[in-house]
Coordinates of C-alpha atoms in Angstrom, one line a residue:
Chain A
M1 CA -34.6 -23.3 -34.0
I2 CA -34.4 -20.2 -31.7
P3 CA -37.6 -18.2 -31.7
T4 CA -37.1 -14.7 -33.0
R5 CA -39.8 -12.5 -31.5
A6 CA -38.5 -9.8 -29.2
P7 CA -39.2 -10.3 -25.4
T8 CA -41.6 -7.7 -24.0
T9 CA -42.5 -6.0 -20.8
E10 CA -45.9 -7.6 -21.0
G11 CA -44.2 -11.0 -21.4
V12 CA -42.3 -10.4 -18.2
A13 CA -45.5 -9.5 -16.4
L14 CA -47.1 -12.7 -17.7
A15 CA -44.0 -14.7 -16.6
A16 CA -44.2 -13.2 -13.2
R17 CA -47.8 -14.3 -12.8
K18 CA -47.0 -17.8 -13.9
V19 CA -44.0 -18.0 -11.6
A20 CA -45.9 -16.6 -8.6
E21 CA -48.4 -19.5 -9.0
I22 CA -45.8 -22.1 -8.3
L23 CA -42.8 -20.5 -6.7
P24 CA -42.8 -18.4 -3.5
A25 CA -40.7 -15.2 -4.1
P26 CA -37.2 -15.8 -2.5
P27 CA -36.6 -13.2 0.2
L28 CA -34.9 -9.8 -0.4
L29 CA -32.5 -9.6 2.4
P30 CA -30.9 -6.4 3.7
L31 CA -27.1 -6.3 3.9
E32 CA -25.4 -3.4 5.6
V33 CA -22.3 -2.3 3.5
E34 CA -20.5 0.7 4.9
G35 CA -23.6 2.3 6.3
R36 CA -25.8 1.6 3.3
T37 CA -28.4 -1.1 2.9
I38 CA -27.9 -3.4 -0.2
W39 CA -31.0 -5.5 -0.9
C40 CA -30.0 -9.0 -1.8
K41 CA -32.3 -11.1 -3.9
A42 CA -31.7 -14.7 -2.7
E43 CA -32.3 -16.6 -5.9
C44 CA -30.0 -19.3 -4.5
L45 CA -33.0 -20.4 -2.4
Q46 CA -35.1 -21.4 -5.5
P47 CA -35.9 -25.1 -5.6
V48 CA -33.0 -25.8 -8.1
G49 CA -30.7 -23.3 -6.4
A50 CA -30.9 -20.6 -9.1
F51 CA -33.1 -18.1 -10.9
K52 CA -33.0 -20.3 -14.0
I53 CA -36.1 -22.1 -12.9
R54 CA -38.1 -19.0 -13.9
G55 CA -37.2 -18.8 -17.6
A56 CA -37.5 -22.6 -17.9
W57 CA -41.0 -22.6 -16.5
H58 CA -42.2 -19.7 -18.6
R59 CA -40.7 -21.3 -21.8
L60 CA -41.9 -24.9 -21.2
T61 CA -45.4 -23.8 -20.2
A62 CA -45.6 -21.9 -23.6
L63 CA -44.8 -25.1 -25.7
T64 CA -47.6 -26.5 -27.8
Q65 CA -48.9 -30.0 -27.0
A66 CA -46.9 -31.4 -30.1
E67 CA -43.8 -29.7 -28.9
R68 CA -44.2 -31.1 -25.4
T69 CA -44.6 -34.5 -26.8
A70 CA -41.4 -34.2 -28.8
G71 CA -39.4 -33.0 -25.8
V72 CA -36.8 -30.3 -25.3
V73 CA -33.0 -29.9 -25.5
G74 CA -31.2 -27.5 -23.2
V75 CA -27.6 -26.3 -23.1
S76 CA -26.1 -25.3 -19.8
S77 CA -23.2 -25.5 -17.4
G78 CA -25.7 -26.5 -14.8
N79 CA -28.2 -24.0 -13.5
H80 CA -30.3 -23.7 -16.6
A81 CA -30.0 -27.5 -16.9
Q82 CA -31.6 -27.9 -13.5
G83 CA -34.3 -25.3 -14.3
V84 CA -35.3 -27.0 -17.6
A85 CA -35.1 -30.5 -15.9
W86 CA -37.3 -29.2 -13.1
A87 CA -39.9 -27.7 -15.4
A88 CA -39.9 -30.7 -17.7
R89 CA -40.4 -33.2 -14.9
R90 CA -43.3 -31.1 -13.6
L91 CA -44.9 -30.9 -17.0
G92 CA -44.1 -34.5 -18.0
V93 CA -41.9 -33.4 -20.9
K94 CA -38.8 -35.3 -21.9
A95 CA -35.6 -33.2 -21.5
A96 CA -32.0 -33.7 -22.7
I97 CA -29.4 -31.3 -21.4
V98 CA -26.0 -30.7 -23.1
M99 CA -23.6 -30.1 -20.3
P100 CA -19.8 -29.6 -20.2
V101 CA -17.8 -32.6 -18.9
D102 CA -16.2 -30.3 -16.4
A103 CA -19.4 -28.9 -14.9
P104 CA -19.5 -28.9 -11.1
E105 CA -20.4 -32.4 -9.9
V106 CA -23.3 -31.1 -7.9
K107 CA -24.9 -29.6 -11.0
L108 CA -24.5 -32.8 -13.0
A109 CA -25.9 -35.0 -10.2
N110 CA -28.9 -32.7 -9.5
T111 CA -29.8 -32.5 -13.2
R112 CA -29.8 -36.3 -13.5
A113 CA -31.7 -36.5 -10.2
L114 CA -34.4 -34.4 -11.7
G115 CA -34.9 -37.0 -14.4
A116 CA -33.2 -35.3 -17.4
E117 CA -30.9 -37.1 -19.8
V118 CA -27.4 -35.5 -19.6
V119 CA -25.4 -35.3 -22.8
L120 CA -21.8 -34.4 -22.1
Y121 CA -19.7 -32.3 -24.4
D122 CA -16.0 -31.6 -24.3
R123 CA -15.7 -27.9 -23.4
P124 CA -12.0 -27.9 -22.6
G125 CA -11.5 -29.9 -25.9
G126 CA -13.1 -27.1 -27.9
E127 CA -16.4 -28.8 -28.8
D128 CA -19.2 -26.2 -29.6
R129 CA -22.1 -26.8 -27.3
D130 CA -24.6 -25.1 -29.5
E131 CA -23.7 -27.4 -32.4
V132 CA -24.1 -30.5 -30.2
A133 CA -27.5 -29.2 -29.1
E134 CA -28.7 -28.4 -32.6
R135 CA -27.7 -31.8 -33.8
L136 CA -29.7 -33.4 -31.0
C137 CA -32.7 -31.2 -31.8
K138 CA -32.7 -32.2 -35.4
E139 CA -32.4 -35.9 -34.6
R140 CA -35.3 -35.8 -32.1
E141 CA -37.4 -33.0 -33.6
A142 CA -37.1 -31.5 -30.1
T143 CA -37.3 -27.8 -29.2
L144 CA -34.1 -26.1 -28.3
V145 CA -34.4 -24.2 -25.0
H146 CA -31.5 -21.8 -25.2
A147 CA -30.1 -20.6 -21.9
Y148 CA -30.4 -16.9 -22.7
A149 CA -31.1 -16.2 -26.4
D150 CA -34.8 -16.8 -26.2
P151 CA -37.6 -14.4 -25.6
W152 CA -39.4 -16.6 -23.1
I153 CA -36.2 -17.2 -21.1
I154 CA -35.5 -13.5 -21.0
E155 CA -39.0 -12.7 -19.9
G156 CA -39.0 -15.5 -17.3
Q157 CA -35.7 -14.3 -15.7
G158 CA -37.2 -10.8 -15.7
S159 CA -39.7 -12.0 -13.2
T160 CA -36.9 -11.7 -10.7
G161 CA -37.1 -7.9 -11.3
T162 CA -40.9 -7.8 -10.9
E163 CA -40.5 -9.4 -7.4
I164 CA -37.6 -7.2 -6.4
A165 CA -39.7 -4.1 -7.3
A166 CA -42.7 -5.4 -5.3
Q167 CA -40.5 -6.4 -2.3
M168 CA -38.6 -3.1 -2.3
A169 CA -41.8 -1.1 -2.4
V170 CA -42.7 -2.7 1.0
L171 CA -39.2 -2.9 2.6
A172 CA -37.4 0.1 1.1
G173 CA -40.2 2.5 0.5
G174 CA -39.9 2.5 -3.3
P175 CA -38.8 0.7 -6.4
P176 CA -35.1 -0.1 -7.1
E177 CA -33.0 2.6 -8.6
L178 CA -30.1 0.2 -9.2
I179 CA -30.0 -3.5 -9.8
V180 CA -26.6 -5.3 -10.0
A181 CA -26.7 -8.8 -11.5
P182 CA -24.2 -11.5 -12.5
C183 CA -24.1 -11.7 -16.3
G184 CA -23.4 -14.8 -18.5
G185 CA -25.2 -14.5 -21.8
G186 CA -27.4 -11.6 -20.7
G187 CA -30.7 -13.4 -20.1
L188 CA -31.2 -12.2 -16.6
T189 CA -29.8 -8.8 -17.2
A190 CA -32.1 -8.2 -20.2
G191 CA -35.1 -9.5 -18.3
L192 CA -34.3 -7.2 -15.4
A193 CA -34.1 -4.2 -17.8
L194 CA -37.6 -5.0 -19.1
A195 CA -39.0 -5.6 -15.7
C196 CA -37.6 -2.4 -14.1
P197 CA -37.7 0.3 -16.8
N198 CA -36.6 3.0 -14.4
A199 CA -33.7 1.3 -12.7
R200 CA -30.0 1.4 -13.7
I201 CA -29.0 -2.2 -14.6
V202 CA -25.3 -3.2 -14.2
P203 CA -24.2 -6.6 -15.5
V204 CA -21.1 -8.1 -13.8
E205 CA -18.8 -10.6 -15.3
P206 CA -15.6 -12.4 -14.1
E207 CA -12.3 -11.0 -15.4
G208 CA -11.4 -12.5 -18.7
W209 CA -15.0 -13.5 -19.4
D210 CA -16.1 -9.8 -19.7
D211 CA -17.4 -10.1 -23.2
V212 CA -20.6 -8.1 -22.3
C213 CA -18.5 -5.3 -20.7
R214 CA -16.4 -5.1 -23.9
S215 CA -19.4 -5.4 -26.2
L216 CA -21.1 -2.5 -24.4
A217 CA -18.0 -0.4 -24.7
A218 CA -17.5 -1.3 -28.4
G219 CA -21.1 -1.0 -29.4
R220 CA -21.2 -4.4 -31.0
I221 CA -21.1 -8.0 -29.8
E222 CA -17.6 -9.1 -28.8
R223 CA -16.6 -12.7 -28.0
V224 CA -14.6 -14.0 -25.1
L225 CA -11.0 -14.2 -26.1
P226 CA -9.6 -17.6 -27.0
D227 CA -7.0 -17.3 -24.2
A228 CA -9.6 -16.5 -21.4
P229 CA -8.3 -17.7 -18.1
A230 CA -10.0 -20.4 -16.0
T231 CA -12.7 -19.0 -13.7
A232 CA -14.6 -20.4 -10.7
C233 CA -17.7 -18.7 -12.1
D234 CA -18.8 -21.6 -14.3
A235 CA -22.3 -20.1 -14.5
L236 CA -20.9 -17.1 -16.3
Q237 CA -18.7 -18.9 -18.8
T238 CA -20.6 -17.9 -22.0
P239 CA -18.6 -17.2 -25.1
A240 CA -20.7 -14.2 -26.3
T241 CA -24.1 -12.6 -25.9
R242 CA -26.6 -12.7 -28.7
P243 CA -28.5 -9.9 -30.6
I244 CA -31.8 -10.6 -28.8
N245 CA -30.1 -9.8 -25.5
F246 CA -27.7 -7.2 -26.7
A247 CA -30.4 -5.1 -28.2
I248 CA -31.8 -4.6 -24.7
L249 CA -28.5 -4.3 -22.9
Q250 CA -27.1 -1.7 -25.3
E251 CA -30.1 0.5 -24.7
R252 CA -30.2 0.1 -20.9
C253 CA -26.7 -0.6 -19.7
P254 CA -24.1 2.1 -20.2
F255 CA -21.4 -0.3 -19.0
G256 CA -20.6 -3.6 -17.4
V257 CA -18.2 -4.4 -14.6
A258 CA -15.6 -7.2 -14.3
V259 CA -14.6 -8.7 -10.9
S260 CA -11.5 -10.7 -9.9
A261 CA -11.6 -14.2 -8.4
A262 CA -10.5 -12.8 -5.0
E263 CA -13.4 -10.3 -5.1
V264 CA -15.8 -13.1 -5.8
R265 CA -14.5 -15.2 -2.9
A266 CA -14.8 -12.2 -0.6
A267 CA -18.5 -11.8 -1.6
Q268 CA -19.1 -15.5 -1.0
R269 CA -17.6 -15.2 2.4
L270 CA -19.7 -12.2 3.3
A271 CA -22.9 -13.9 2.2
F272 CA -21.9 -16.9 4.4
A273 CA -21.2 -14.8 7.4
K274 CA -23.9 -12.0 7.2
L275 CA -26.7 -13.6 5.2
R276 CA -26.1 -17.3 6.1
L277 CA -26.5 -18.1 2.4
V278 CA -24.5 -20.5 0.2
V279 CA -23.8 -18.5 -3.0
E280 CA -21.8 -20.1 -5.8
P281 CA -19.0 -18.0 -7.4
G282 CA -21.0 -16.9 -10.5
G283 CA -23.9 -16.1 -8.2
A284 CA -21.8 -13.8 -6.0
A285 CA -20.3 -11.7 -8.9
G286 CA -22.8 -8.9 -8.5
L287 CA -22.2 -8.6 -4.8
A288 CA -18.5 -8.8 -5.4
A289 CA -18.6 -5.7 -7.6
V290 CA -20.6 -3.8 -5.0
L291 CA -18.2 -4.8 -2.2
A292 CA -15.2 -3.8 -4.3
G293 CA -16.6 -0.3 -4.6
K294 CA -16.8 -0.7 -8.4
I295 CA -20.4 0.6 -8.7
T296 CA -21.8 3.9 -7.5
L297 CA -24.7 2.9 -5.2
S298 CA -28.2 4.5 -5.3
E299 CA -30.5 5.3 -2.4
R300 CA -32.3 2.0 -3.2
S301 CA -29.9 -0.6 -4.6
A302 CA -30.5 -4.3 -5.2
V303 CA -28.1 -7.1 -6.0
V304 CA -29.1 -10.5 -7.4
L305 CA -27.5 -13.5 -5.7
S306 CA -28.3 -15.6 -8.7
G307 CA -27.3 -19.2 -7.6
G308 CA -26.0 -21.4 -4.9
N309 CA -24.9 -24.6 -6.5
T310 CA -21.4 -25.2 -5.4
D311 CA -19.5 -28.4 -4.3
A312 CA -18.6 -28.6 -0.6
R313 CA -15.0 -29.0 -1.6
A314 CA -15.0 -25.7 -3.6
F315 CA -16.9 -23.9 -0.8
V316 CA -14.4 -25.1 1.8
R317 CA -11.5 -23.6 -0.3
V318 CA -13.4 -20.3 -0.5
L319 CA -14.0 -20.2 3.3
S320 CA -10.4 -21.2 4.0
T321 CA -8.8 -18.5 1.8
A322 CA -7.8 -15.4 3.5
D323 CA -7.7 -12.9 0.6
Chain B
M1 CA -36.9 -10.3 38.3
I2 CA -38.6 -12.8 36.0
P3 CA -42.2 -12.0 35.2
T4 CA -44.5 -14.8 36.3
R5 CA -47.6 -14.5 34.2
A6 CA -48.2 -17.5 32.0
P7 CA -47.6 -17.1 28.2
T8 CA -50.9 -17.3 26.2
T9 CA -52.1 -18.1 22.7
E10 CA -53.4 -14.5 22.5
G11 CA -49.9 -13.3 23.4
V12 CA -48.4 -15.3 20.5
A13 CA -51.0 -13.8 18.1
L14 CA -50.0 -10.3 19.3
A15 CA -46.3 -11.1 19.0
A16 CA -46.9 -12.4 15.5
R17 CA -48.5 -9.1 14.5
K18 CA -45.7 -7.1 16.0
V19 CA -43.1 -9.2 14.4
A20 CA -44.8 -9.1 11.0
E21 CA -44.7 -5.3 11.1
I22 CA -40.9 -5.2 11.0
L23 CA -39.6 -8.6 9.9
P24 CA -40.6 -10.4 6.7
A25 CA -41.4 -14.0 7.3
P26 CA -38.4 -16.2 6.5
P27 CA -39.3 -18.7 3.7
L28 CA -40.6 -22.2 4.4
L29 CA -38.5 -24.3 2.0
P30 CA -39.4 -27.7 0.8
L31 CA -36.9 -30.5 1.2
E32 CA -37.4 -33.9 -0.3
V33 CA -36.4 -36.6 2.2
E34 CA -37.0 -40.2 1.0
G35 CA -40.0 -39.2 -1.1
R36 CA -41.6 -37.0 1.5
T37 CA -41.6 -33.2 1.7
I38 CA -40.2 -31.7 4.9
W39 CA -41.0 -28.0 5.2
C40 CA -38.0 -26.2 6.5
K41 CA -38.5 -22.8 8.3
A42 CA -35.3 -20.9 7.5
E43 CA -34.9 -18.8 10.7
C44 CA -31.2 -18.6 10.0
L45 CA -32.2 -15.9 7.5
Q46 CA -33.5 -13.5 10.2
P47 CA -31.4 -10.3 10.4
V48 CA -29.5 -11.6 13.4
G49 CA -29.3 -15.1 12.0
A50 CA -31.8 -16.7 14.4
F51 CA -35.4 -16.8 15.6
K52 CA -34.3 -15.1 18.9
I53 CA -35.0 -11.7 17.3
R54 CA -38.7 -12.5 17.7
G55 CA -38.9 -12.9 21.4
A56 CA -36.5 -10.1 22.0
W57 CA -38.7 -7.7 20.0
H58 CA -41.9 -8.8 21.7
R59 CA -40.3 -8.4 25.1
L60 CA -38.5 -5.1 24.6
T61 CA -41.5 -3.4 23.0
A62 CA -43.5 -4.4 26.1
L63 CA -41.2 -2.5 28.5
T64 CA -42.5 0.6 30.2
Q65 CA -40.8 3.9 29.5
A66 CA -39.1 3.7 32.9
E67 CA -37.8 0.2 32.1
R68 CA -36.5 1.2 28.7
T69 CA -34.6 4.1 30.3
A70 CA -33.0 1.8 32.9
G71 CA -32.0 -0.8 30.2
V72 CA -32.0 -4.5 29.9
V73 CA -29.6 -7.4 30.7
G74 CA -29.7 -10.6 28.7
V75 CA -28.0 -14.0 29.2
S76 CA -27.1 -16.0 26.1
S77 CA -24.5 -18.1 24.3
G78 CA -25.0 -15.7 21.4
N79 CA -28.3 -15.9 19.4
H80 CA -30.6 -14.4 22.1
A81 CA -27.7 -11.9 22.7
Q82 CA -28.0 -10.7 19.2
G83 CA -31.7 -10.7 19.3
V84 CA -31.8 -8.5 22.4
A85 CA -29.0 -6.3 21.1
W86 CA -30.9 -5.8 17.8
A87 CA -34.2 -4.9 19.4
A88 CA -32.4 -2.7 22.0
R89 CA -30.6 -0.7 19.3
R90 CA -33.8 -0.3 17.3
L91 CA -35.6 1.0 20.4
G92 CA -32.8 3.1 21.8
V93 CA -32.5 0.9 24.9
K94 CA -29.2 0.2 26.7
A95 CA -28.4 -3.6 26.6
A96 CA -25.8 -5.6 28.5
I97 CA -25.4 -9.3 27.6
V98 CA -23.9 -11.9 29.8
M99 CA -22.1 -14.4 27.4
P100 CA -19.7 -17.3 28.0
V101 CA -16.1 -16.7 27.2
D102 CA -16.1 -19.7 24.9
A103 CA -19.1 -18.5 22.7
P104 CA -18.4 -18.7 19.0
E105 CA -16.4 -15.6 17.9
V106 CA -19.0 -14.7 15.3
K107 CA -21.7 -14.4 18.0
L108 CA -19.5 -12.3 20.3
A109 CA -18.5 -10.0 17.4
N110 CA -22.0 -9.6 16.1
T111 CA -23.4 -8.8 19.5
R112 CA -20.8 -6.1 20.0
A113 CA -21.4 -4.8 16.5
L114 CA -25.0 -4.3 17.4
G115 CA -24.0 -1.9 20.1
A116 CA -24.5 -4.1 23.2
E117 CA -22.1 -4.3 26.1
V118 CA -20.8 -7.9 26.4
V119 CA -20.1 -9.1 29.9
L120 CA -18.2 -12.4 29.8
Y121 CA -18.6 -15.2 32.3
D122 CA -16.5 -18.3 32.7
R123 CA -18.8 -21.2 31.7
P124 CA -16.1 -23.8 31.5
G125 CA -14.9 -22.6 35.0
G126 CA -18.3 -23.2 36.4
E127 CA -19.6 -19.6 36.9
D128 CA -23.4 -19.4 37.0
R129 CA -24.6 -17.1 34.2
D130 CA -27.9 -16.4 35.9
E131 CA -26.2 -15.2 39.1
V132 CA -23.9 -12.9 37.0
A133 CA -27.0 -11.5 35.3
E134 CA -29.0 -11.0 38.4
R135 CA -26.1 -9.2 40.1
L136 CA -25.9 -6.9 37.0
C137 CA -29.7 -6.3 37.1
K138 CA -29.6 -5.3 40.7
E139 CA -26.6 -2.9 40.2
R140 CA -28.3 -1.1 37.3
E141 CA -31.9 -1.6 38.2
A142 CA -32.2 -3.1 34.7
T143 CA -34.7 -5.6 33.5
L144 CA -33.6 -9.2 33.0
V145 CA -34.5 -10.5 29.6
H146 CA -34.2 -14.3 30.1
A147 CA -33.5 -16.4 27.1
Y148 CA -36.4 -18.7 27.6
A149 CA -38.1 -18.5 31.0
D150 CA -40.1 -15.4 30.2
P151 CA -43.7 -15.2 28.9
W152 CA -43.0 -12.6 26.3
I153 CA -40.0 -14.5 25.0
I154 CA -42.0 -17.7 24.7
E155 CA -44.8 -15.8 22.9
G156 CA -42.4 -14.1 20.6
Q157 CA -40.7 -17.3 19.6
G158 CA -44.1 -18.8 19.1
S159 CA -44.7 -16.3 16.2
T160 CA -42.4 -18.8 14.2
G161 CA -45.3 -21.2 14.5
T162 CA -47.9 -18.6 13.4
E163 CA -45.9 -18.1 10.3
I164 CA -45.4 -21.8 9.6
A165 CA -49.1 -22.3 9.8
A166 CA -49.9 -19.5 7.4
Q167 CA -47.2 -20.6 5.0
M168 CA -48.2 -24.3 5.0
A169 CA -51.8 -23.4 4.4
V170 CA -50.7 -21.9 1.1
L171 CA -47.8 -24.3 0.2
A172 CA -48.9 -27.6 1.7
G173 CA -52.7 -27.3 1.7
G174 CA -53.2 -27.2 5.4
P175 CA -51.7 -26.5 8.8
P176 CA -48.7 -28.4 10.2
E177 CA -49.4 -31.8 11.8
L178 CA -45.9 -32.0 13.2
I179 CA -43.3 -29.4 14.0
V180 CA -39.7 -30.5 14.9
A181 CA -37.6 -27.9 16.6
P182 CA -34.2 -27.6 18.3
C183 CA -34.6 -27.2 22.0
G184 CA -32.3 -25.4 24.5
G185 CA -34.4 -24.1 27.4
G186 CA -37.7 -24.7 25.7
G187 CA -38.7 -21.1 24.7
L188 CA -39.2 -21.9 21.1
T189 CA -40.8 -25.3 21.7
A190 CA -43.3 -23.9 24.2
G191 CA -44.1 -21.0 21.9
L192 CA -44.7 -23.4 19.0
A193 CA -47.0 -25.4 21.2
L194 CA -49.1 -22.3 21.9
A195 CA -49.1 -21.2 18.3
C196 CA -50.1 -24.5 16.8
P197 CA -52.5 -26.2 19.2
N198 CA -53.2 -29.1 16.8
A199 CA -49.7 -30.0 15.8
R200 CA -47.4 -32.6 17.5
I201 CA -44.4 -30.7 18.8
V202 CA -41.1 -32.6 19.1
P203 CA -38.1 -30.9 20.9
V204 CA -34.7 -32.1 19.8
E205 CA -31.5 -31.8 21.9
P206 CA -27.9 -32.8 21.5
E207 CA -26.8 -36.1 23.2
G208 CA -25.7 -35.4 26.7
W209 CA -27.6 -32.2 26.8
D210 CA -31.0 -33.9 26.6
D211 CA -32.4 -32.6 29.9
V212 CA -35.7 -31.8 28.3
C213 CA -36.0 -35.4 26.9
R214 CA -35.3 -36.8 30.4
S215 CA -37.6 -34.3 32.1
L216 CA -40.5 -35.3 29.8
A217 CA -39.8 -38.9 30.5
A218 CA -39.5 -38.3 34.3
G219 CA -42.4 -36.0 34.6
R220 CA -40.3 -33.4 36.4
I221 CA -37.5 -31.0 35.5
E222 CA -34.2 -32.7 35.3
R223 CA -30.8 -31.0 34.9
V224 CA -28.0 -31.6 32.5
L225 CA -25.6 -34.0 34.2
P226 CA -22.3 -32.5 35.5
D227 CA -20.3 -34.7 33.2
A228 CA -22.1 -33.6 30.0
P229 CA -19.8 -34.0 27.0
A230 CA -18.7 -31.1 24.9
T231 CA -21.1 -30.3 22.1
A232 CA -20.9 -28.2 18.9
C233 CA -24.6 -27.1 19.6
D234 CA -23.6 -24.1 21.7
A235 CA -27.1 -22.7 21.2
L236 CA -28.6 -25.7 23.0
Q237 CA -26.3 -25.8 26.0
T238 CA -28.8 -24.9 28.7
P239 CA -28.5 -26.6 32.1
A240 CA -32.3 -27.1 32.6
T241 CA -35.7 -25.9 31.5
R242 CA -37.9 -23.9 33.8
P243 CA -41.4 -24.4 35.2
I244 CA -42.9 -21.7 32.9
N245 CA -41.7 -23.7 29.9
F246 CA -42.1 -27.2 31.3
A247 CA -45.7 -26.7 32.1
I248 CA -46.4 -26.3 28.4
L249 CA -44.0 -28.9 27.2
Q250 CA -45.3 -31.5 29.6
E251 CA -48.8 -31.0 28.3
R252 CA -47.9 -31.0 24.6
C253 CA -44.7 -33.0 24.0
P254 CA -45.0 -36.7 24.9
F255 CA -41.2 -37.1 24.3
G256 CA -38.1 -35.4 23.1
V257 CA -35.4 -36.8 20.8
A258 CA -31.6 -36.6 21.2
V259 CA -29.2 -36.5 18.3
S260 CA -25.5 -37.2 17.9
A261 CA -22.8 -34.9 16.7
A262 CA -22.5 -36.8 13.5
E263 CA -26.2 -36.6 12.9
V264 CA -26.1 -32.9 13.3
R265 CA -23.2 -32.5 10.9
A266 CA -25.1 -34.6 8.3
A267 CA -28.0 -32.2 8.6
Q268 CA -25.8 -29.2 8.2
R269 CA -24.3 -30.7 5.0
L270 CA -27.7 -31.5 3.6
A271 CA -28.9 -27.9 4.3
F272 CA -25.8 -26.7 2.5
A273 CA -26.2 -28.9 -0.5
K274 CA -30.0 -29.0 -1.0
L275 CA -31.2 -25.7 0.6
R276 CA -28.1 -23.5 0.1
L277 CA -28.4 -22.5 3.7
V278 CA -25.8 -22.0 6.4
V279 CA -27.2 -23.6 9.5
E280 CA -25.3 -23.7 12.8
P281 CA -25.1 -27.0 14.7
G282 CA -27.8 -26.2 17.2
G283 CA -30.0 -24.9 14.4
A284 CA -29.7 -28.2 12.5
A285 CA -30.6 -30.5 15.5
G286 CA -34.3 -30.8 14.4
L287 CA -33.4 -31.7 10.8
A288 CA -30.8 -34.1 12.1
A289 CA -33.5 -36.0 14.1
V290 CA -35.7 -36.2 11.0
L291 CA -32.9 -37.4 8.7
A292 CA -31.8 -40.0 11.2
G293 CA -35.3 -41.4 11.1
K294 CA -35.9 -40.8 14.8
I295 CA -39.3 -39.1 14.3
T296 CA -42.4 -40.5 12.6
L297 CA -43.3 -38.0 10.0
S298 CA -46.8 -36.7 9.3
E299 CA -48.5 -35.8 6.0
R300 CA -47.5 -32.2 6.7
S301 CA -44.3 -31.9 8.7
A302 CA -42.2 -28.8 9.4
V303 CA -38.7 -28.5 10.9
V304 CA -37.3 -25.2 12.3
L305 CA -33.8 -24.4 11.1
S306 CA -33.4 -22.1 14.1
G307 CA -30.0 -20.4 13.5
G308 CA -27.1 -19.9 11.2
N309 CA -24.4 -18.3 13.2
T310 CA -21.3 -20.4 12.9
D311 CA -17.6 -19.5 12.3
A312 CA -16.2 -20.3 8.9
R313 CA -13.6 -22.5 10.5
A314 CA -16.2 -24.6 12.2
F315 CA -18.3 -24.8 9.0
V316 CA -15.3 -25.9 7.0
R317 CA -14.7 -28.8 9.5
V318 CA -18.4 -29.9 9.0
L319 CA -18.2 -29.8 5.2
S320 CA -14.9 -31.6 5.3
T321 CA -16.1 -34.5 7.5
A322 CA -17.2 -37.6 5.7
D323 CA -19.4 -39.1 8.5

C-alpha cells in the first residue's frame, strides 16, 4: 500500500508552496543559550499543534478523486492523527486513524473533534499498529497514509526546513548551518535534509527509543529493543525507521543523539519560561539535546519544537519537577 | 516630565515601521469558539514576553542624544520594565525601573537579566510609584518613560493594531471589526483605537480593578477603589488611566468589560490547550471576556493575548484548578 517513489527536493519545494497557501509559517523565535542564539521553529503553534499537518496536507491533496472518495487510514500516536484528520476534514475525505489506547487524552479528543474515526489498538498488549491499519485499508479499499514512510509525508514535513531557511535569511543573515530535530520514524528529519542540503541535520530521540541513533552507527536499520523503557515522548515511540527514510538519513546524518527524561523536562521548562510556549515532551527533545550540550552548535543553529499536545496534568508534573 | 503632545495615527504608522525593522510580527492564531473564529494576537511571543517592547522601542529611539546619555526611568509591574530594559540595552541607554516588591519573580529576574537597575517600591505598603519615579528622574536628570501616559508609548503599542489589520486582511479577508484587549492604564487600548479607526475597541479589566470601565460609564476618570481585592492580573493593576489615554478611549470605547479570576483562569487553560501558548493572567483578560460571552462578536474579531510572563508555580495552580 505504501508508495515507493523516492521523495525529492522538488517535492519539498512543491509541498512548501502548497502549505504556504493555507498555513502561515510559525515563527522562528530566538533563544539565548549561553551567549549564543538558537533559532526555535515553533511548530507547536500549527493549527493541530504539530508539524504533522504539513505532510498530511501534501499527501491528501495529491490523492486522485477515486482515492479521496474511498478515504484514508492513518496510524499515529496522535499528532499525525490530527494532521490527517485536519486535512481530511478540509478536503471532505473520510479518515480513520489507528491510535494506541494509551495515547494522551488530548490527542484522542482532538482527533475525534476533527471528525475522524479513531480505531484503538493495544500497544501495551503488543498489537502491531501497521497490521491493524493494513487490515482496515483492505476492508475499505482506503489509502494508507503512513506517518513517516511515505514520500509525500517526507516532502511535506520538509517544508518546515524551507520556512526555516527563508526565516533565517531575514533574521540571522543566512541559511541554517545546523538543524536539530526530534526524531520518531524519520519523516521530519529526512524532509529537513532534502529541504536544506547544506545544513547539518541531527536527529534526537529519547533514551531507550534511540533506534535511529543505533541504525546510523550500525549502517543498517535497527529496531527499538523489546525492553525499551516507558517514555513521556509518545510522539517519538516508533519501533524502527524505514528504508525510504533511512536512505536519506544515512547520507546526511553522521549520528543521532539520545536525551534523558530529565533533559526533556528541562527543555520544556525553558520553553515555558523563555519562549512562553507549551511544548510536549517529544517536541522538546531537540532543544533538550542542545541544552544538555550534546551537540556542537554552529554560527546559525535551528531547533524544531515539533509539537505542543500535552495534557494539563502531565505539564503540571513537568513544571513541578525540580530536576 | 511627561510629554504632552497628543499621540497620532501617523505616529502609530511610524512606530509600526520602526517595530517591523527589528521585531517579526507575532502570529495571529485562529481559535474556534462556538463555531466562530477568534483571531488571537500572540504578543506573549515577543522577545520580552509582552507587547510592551513596542512602545518602549518607539519611545527610546525618539530620545535625543543628550537624553540617551542621561538615561531613562520606567515604572512597571514587570512587562513595561522588560520592554524598556530591552530597548535600553539595545540602544546603550542606562535604565532604572521602579517595580513593586511583590511583582512576579520572573518579571524581576528578567528585568535585571536585561541589564536594568531595579528600584523596588512598597506597593502593598502604599508607596506611590509615580512619586518614586519622579524623584529618581530629578536626581539623575533622566527621562521618565511612563508605562501608558506617553504619546510615544501609546503609538508604539498601537503598532499591534497595525499588524493585526495587515494579518487579518490576508487570513480573514478584511480588517478587524472588533478588537478586544486587556487594559491596565489604557496605553494599548488607546493605541489600538488610533491604529484601527474602523474597529470597535473593547478594554477588559479584572473585577475590582475596573477603573476604566467605570470611567467610561461616568464620563470622567475614576480611580480604583482603596479596597480593591487582590488580583492575579498584576499587569493590569493600575490605579487610574490618564487624560492622554482617556481622551481617546472616551471617543472610541462605549464601554469596558470586567472579568472574574475564574474567567481569567479558564482563558489561560484554553490558550494552553488549544493554542499551546503560555499567557499570564493579565494577558488573558481579553480572551476571558470573549469566552464568558460578555462581548458581542463581529464577523472578524481579534483578541490581544498581551503577555506571557508568569511563574511556573502560578501557572501550575491555574492548570490544576477545575473552575
